[in-house]
XYZ file of C-alpha atoms in Angstrom:
319
model
C 27.483 18.252 -3.831
C 30.876 16.589 -3.581
C 32.079 15.728 -0.036
C 35.509 17.024 -1.003
C 34.137 20.530 -1.662
C 34.719 22.242 1.690
C 34.165 25.941 2.242
C 32.989 28.337 4.962
C 29.633 30.148 5.072
C 29.050 33.099 7.405
C 25.688 33.255 9.193
C 23.668 35.394 11.533
C 21.571 32.433 12.662
C 22.091 28.730 11.937
C 19.140 26.317 11.927
C 19.779 22.565 12.085
C 16.817 20.516 10.888
C 18.355 17.457 9.223
C 15.872 14.933 10.612
C 16.942 11.406 11.501
C 17.552 7.984 9.979
C 15.934 4.631 10.672
C 17.072 2.809 13.785
C 18.133 -0.766 12.980
C 18.944 -1.564 16.656
C 21.982 -3.471 15.396
C 19.880 -6.279 13.898
C 22.014 -8.159 11.350
C 20.937 -7.872 7.711
C 18.609 -4.885 8.025
C 20.785 -2.473 6.058
C 21.452 -5.063 3.358
C 18.053 -6.715 2.880
C 15.257 -4.466 4.254
C 13.561 -1.408 2.783
C 12.924 1.630 4.958
C 9.981 4.055 5.105
C 11.742 7.395 5.336
C 12.692 8.971 2.010
C 11.046 9.221 -1.427
C 13.717 6.870 -2.753
C 12.590 4.296 -0.185
C 9.052 4.463 -1.588
C 10.361 3.903 -5.120
C 12.390 0.877 -4.000
C 9.383 -0.654 -2.239
C 7.144 -0.077 -5.258
C 9.608 -1.670 -7.696
C 10.306 -4.620 -5.389
C 6.603 -5.341 -4.863
C 5.779 -5.192 -8.562
C 8.802 -7.332 -9.448
C 7.846 -9.935 -6.836
C 4.240 -10.180 -8.035
C 5.298 -10.420 -11.683
C 7.936 -13.054 -10.899
C 5.475 -15.105 -8.830
C 3.159 -15.354 -11.859
C 5.783 -16.988 -14.089
C 5.195 -20.666 -14.987
C 8.643 -21.827 -13.824
C 8.055 -20.564 -10.251
C 6.642 -23.256 -7.938
C 3.851 -22.569 -5.450
C 6.117 -22.401 -2.381
C 8.418 -19.826 -3.992
C 5.412 -17.840 -5.248
C 4.019 -17.661 -1.705
C 7.389 -16.429 -0.444
C 7.620 -13.752 -3.119
C 4.113 -12.486 -2.370
C 4.656 -12.363 1.403
C 5.602 -8.937 2.820
C 6.838 -8.533 6.406
C 6.431 -5.093 8.006
C 8.548 -4.578 11.139
C 7.242 -1.915 13.511
C 3.713 -1.308 14.773
C 3.715 2.486 14.981
C 1.453 4.647 12.788
C 3.848 4.440 9.818
C 4.139 0.655 9.912
C 0.422 0.100 10.480
C -0.601 2.509 7.704
C 1.812 0.924 5.234
C 0.569 -2.567 6.103
C -3.032 -1.389 5.741
C -2.422 0.244 2.357
C -0.572 -2.833 1.116
C -3.429 -5.080 2.248
C -5.886 -2.847 0.360
C -3.677 -3.168 -2.731
C -3.726 -6.961 -2.418
C -7.491 -7.114 -1.931
C -8.469 -4.549 -4.542
C -5.788 -4.640 -7.251
C -3.798 -7.883 -7.068
C -7.039 -9.825 -7.458
C -7.900 -7.767 -10.536
C -4.437 -7.993 -12.094
C -3.373 -11.519 -11.172
C -6.651 -13.405 -10.678
C -6.654 -16.130 -8.033
C -2.971 -15.525 -7.333
C -3.956 -12.894 -4.796
C -4.794 -15.782 -2.437
C -1.037 -16.315 -2.082
C -0.345 -12.700 -1.107
C 0.083 -12.132 2.618
C 1.101 -9.307 4.937
C 2.700 -9.873 8.357
C 3.111 -7.018 10.842
C 5.712 -7.656 13.543
C 5.625 -5.539 16.710
C 7.391 -6.421 19.961
C 4.911 -4.595 22.205
C 1.603 -2.865 21.406
C 0.645 -1.499 17.997
C -0.186 2.216 17.883
C 1.004 2.627 21.466
C 0.591 6.425 21.358
C -3.167 6.134 20.686
C -6.072 5.831 23.123
C -6.390 2.285 24.491
C -9.891 1.795 23.025
C -8.680 2.854 19.584
C -5.698 0.513 19.905
C -8.018 -2.376 20.717
C -10.286 -1.534 17.764
C -7.330 -1.447 15.362
C -5.903 -4.717 16.641
C -9.290 -6.425 16.392
C -9.767 -5.236 12.802
C -6.269 -6.288 11.727
C -6.499 -9.750 13.300
C -9.875 -10.374 11.640
C -8.451 -10.030 8.114
C -7.563 -12.997 5.945
C -3.895 -13.218 4.980
C -2.950 -10.443 7.415
C -1.035 -11.680 10.452
C -0.174 -9.635 13.522
C 2.851 -11.074 15.334
C 4.012 -9.916 18.770
C 7.734 -10.586 18.725
C 11.117 -9.079 17.852
C 13.189 -9.596 14.715
C 16.734 -10.841 15.405
C 17.946 -11.362 11.831
C 16.980 -10.279 8.309
C 18.154 -12.460 5.449
C 17.738 -12.190 1.664
C 14.710 -14.504 1.666
C 13.378 -14.482 5.251
C 13.352 -12.885 8.694
C 14.029 -14.680 11.963
C 12.067 -13.846 15.113
C 13.242 -13.882 18.721
C 11.358 -17.128 19.403
C 13.208 -18.869 16.538
C 10.361 -18.697 14.075
C 11.444 -18.070 10.471
C 9.221 -16.093 8.088
C 10.034 -16.619 4.373
C 9.225 -13.416 2.487
C 9.908 -11.451 -0.657
C 10.029 -8.013 0.946
C 10.886 -6.663 4.401
C 9.834 -3.107 5.291
C 11.573 -1.732 8.410
C 9.807 0.998 10.415
C 10.990 0.771 14.022
C 12.052 4.206 15.179
C 14.729 6.806 14.614
C 18.469 7.252 15.108
C 20.671 10.354 14.619
C 22.270 11.057 11.252
C 26.081 10.853 11.023
C 26.176 14.658 10.725
C 24.424 15.008 14.105
C 26.536 12.284 15.721
C 29.686 14.157 14.728
C 28.591 17.539 16.098
C 30.396 18.642 19.265
C 27.251 19.801 21.096
C 25.296 18.626 24.106
C 23.045 15.630 23.300
C 20.608 13.333 25.063
C 20.950 9.572 25.446
C 19.406 8.992 21.985
C 21.918 11.274 20.273
C 19.527 14.199 19.736
C 20.791 17.778 20.041
C 19.710 19.404 23.291
C 18.108 22.850 23.098
C 16.460 25.323 25.443
C 12.812 26.397 25.174
C 13.690 28.847 22.397
C 15.103 25.895 20.380
C 18.606 27.350 20.743
C 21.348 24.726 21.029
C 22.751 24.581 24.543
C 25.906 26.704 24.928
C 25.805 27.830 21.273
C 24.356 31.297 20.693
C 22.329 31.853 17.489
C 22.436 28.145 16.617
C 19.008 26.454 16.623
C 17.880 22.851 16.157
C 14.397 21.516 15.470
C 12.534 18.417 14.407
C 13.611 14.806 14.867
C 17.283 15.677 15.349
C 16.665 17.745 18.489
C 15.009 17.632 21.892
C 14.008 20.466 24.234
C 15.608 20.100 27.641
C 13.012 19.094 30.280
C 10.276 18.984 27.611
C 10.685 15.919 25.343
C 8.262 15.867 22.408
C 7.317 13.099 19.966
C 9.278 12.875 16.727
C 6.402 13.721 14.400
C 5.830 15.999 11.424
C 3.311 17.946 13.516
C 5.987 18.923 16.040
C 8.578 19.777 13.376
C 6.116 21.941 11.431
C 5.114 23.887 14.548
C 8.755 24.406 15.462
C 9.546 25.681 11.972
C 6.708 28.207 12.114
C 7.735 29.213 15.630
C 11.374 29.816 14.672
C 10.443 31.864 11.601
C 8.249 34.087 13.769
C 10.791 34.409 16.580
C 13.688 35.274 14.269
C 11.557 37.996 12.675
C 10.694 39.300 16.148
C 14.349 39.297 17.100
C 15.333 41.179 13.931
C 12.666 43.804 14.679
C 13.797 44.189 18.287
C 10.603 42.712 19.707
C 10.409 40.341 22.673
C 10.724 36.615 21.956
C 8.876 33.837 23.788
C 9.611 30.162 24.400
C 8.177 27.344 22.300
C 5.087 25.599 23.623
C 3.512 22.603 21.898
C -0.077 21.414 22.191
C -0.945 18.365 20.151
C -3.755 18.751 17.624
C -4.345 14.993 17.808
C -3.395 11.934 15.777
C -4.883 10.103 12.798
C -4.055 6.668 11.415
C -5.423 4.575 8.557
C -5.915 0.858 9.273
C -7.243 -0.318 5.883
C -10.637 -1.168 4.444
C -11.812 2.472 4.576
C -11.338 2.392 8.369
C -9.256 4.845 10.378
C -8.600 6.116 13.894
C -8.984 9.677 15.139
C -7.429 10.510 18.505
C -8.081 14.190 19.264
C -7.939 15.805 22.712
C -11.739 15.939 22.934
C -12.863 13.479 20.248
C -12.180 9.771 19.714
C -13.466 8.333 16.424
C -13.005 5.055 14.596
C -14.232 3.366 11.454
C -15.522 4.942 8.245
C -16.336 8.435 9.679
C -12.764 8.607 10.937
C -11.498 7.632 7.472
C -13.389 10.577 5.954
C -11.817 12.898 8.517
C -8.373 11.385 7.877
C -8.654 11.946 4.126
C -9.950 15.490 4.609
C -7.163 16.412 7.028
C -4.540 14.914 4.716
C -5.780 16.880 1.706
C -5.878 20.194 3.564
C -2.299 19.816 4.858
C -0.722 19.460 1.418
C 1.769 22.190 0.631
C 0.259 23.742 -2.508
C -3.076 24.185 -4.253
C -1.768 22.109 -7.141
C -1.332 19.123 -4.826
C -4.653 19.805 -3.085
C -6.320 19.365 -6.467
C -4.108 16.602 -7.824
C -4.202 14.215 -4.850
C -8.046 13.970 -4.580
C -8.157 13.362 -8.354
C -5.621 10.546 -7.904
C -7.774 9.094 -5.125
C -10.810 9.176 -7.405
C -8.906 7.498 -10.247
C -7.755 4.767 -7.848
C -11.303 4.207 -6.585
C -12.760 3.730 -10.067
C -9.867 2.200 -12.051
C -7.458 0.828 -9.435
C -3.905 1.772 -8.531
C -1.320 2.559 -11.166
C 1.098 -0.380 -11.338
C 3.265 0.919 -14.186
C 6.987 1.138 -13.555
C 8.842 4.442 -13.628
């Protein structure tokens, strides 16, 4: 689509579900030098950067100090996304880098930077378990601080400490997209579109907003896929009811719980009535992930990919 192509589209109902972008909090250098964890393209960039760094670090003209920098990844943000990425990357270093690059895996390190508490939305006992497991790992550092600058070869922390690194992954929260910022509708302090309990935009009839770009007045909900999926199902049902002349009801959300992987075949399960950790939780995490995939093709393909990874390692080819 070309931005210059402007035309009008008539509608009976308009649904706004454009999501959000990563929040850089105005930290210099983030947009230029960090990778985000939001879109598929972000995942491709991270993959290519990691593989390039590891290959470059193995070249004979690279000295040991530069090799250590290239193989050091800094993850900024201790929410579920940041922790899971750091955990998966650590598994890759332990299981695959050692196989592919020999003793060079001893140079690979992962640093997770979080200004407050990792996994703050989880039960306190599960938080403590995750922190204990992460701190016990070799070449995995958990740093409680804030990043004040991101450069091409390092990040600088609030206390003045400088962390040389080859890759920075930024996962620190959400901000509204330019499209949402430009809309002339009522918004909250974070720039999200305000709606009523039927997800209808305030003062705009037949215009609805859902997901990360919106917030229900007097009922703020977490910006998670679970909430957005429930809202999508709710709106589809309510619009059908409305078209059939049946009574509509307001949206009500009850969390089904949270899961997070922390590496080493360990995970956390925080359900309303059940709190699990360790290997049993990892089995539940994998099972829940597989059952929530969108098609039967993926539900068959993803477990096969997991099995291939378990027996033959991760695919490190470039595409």
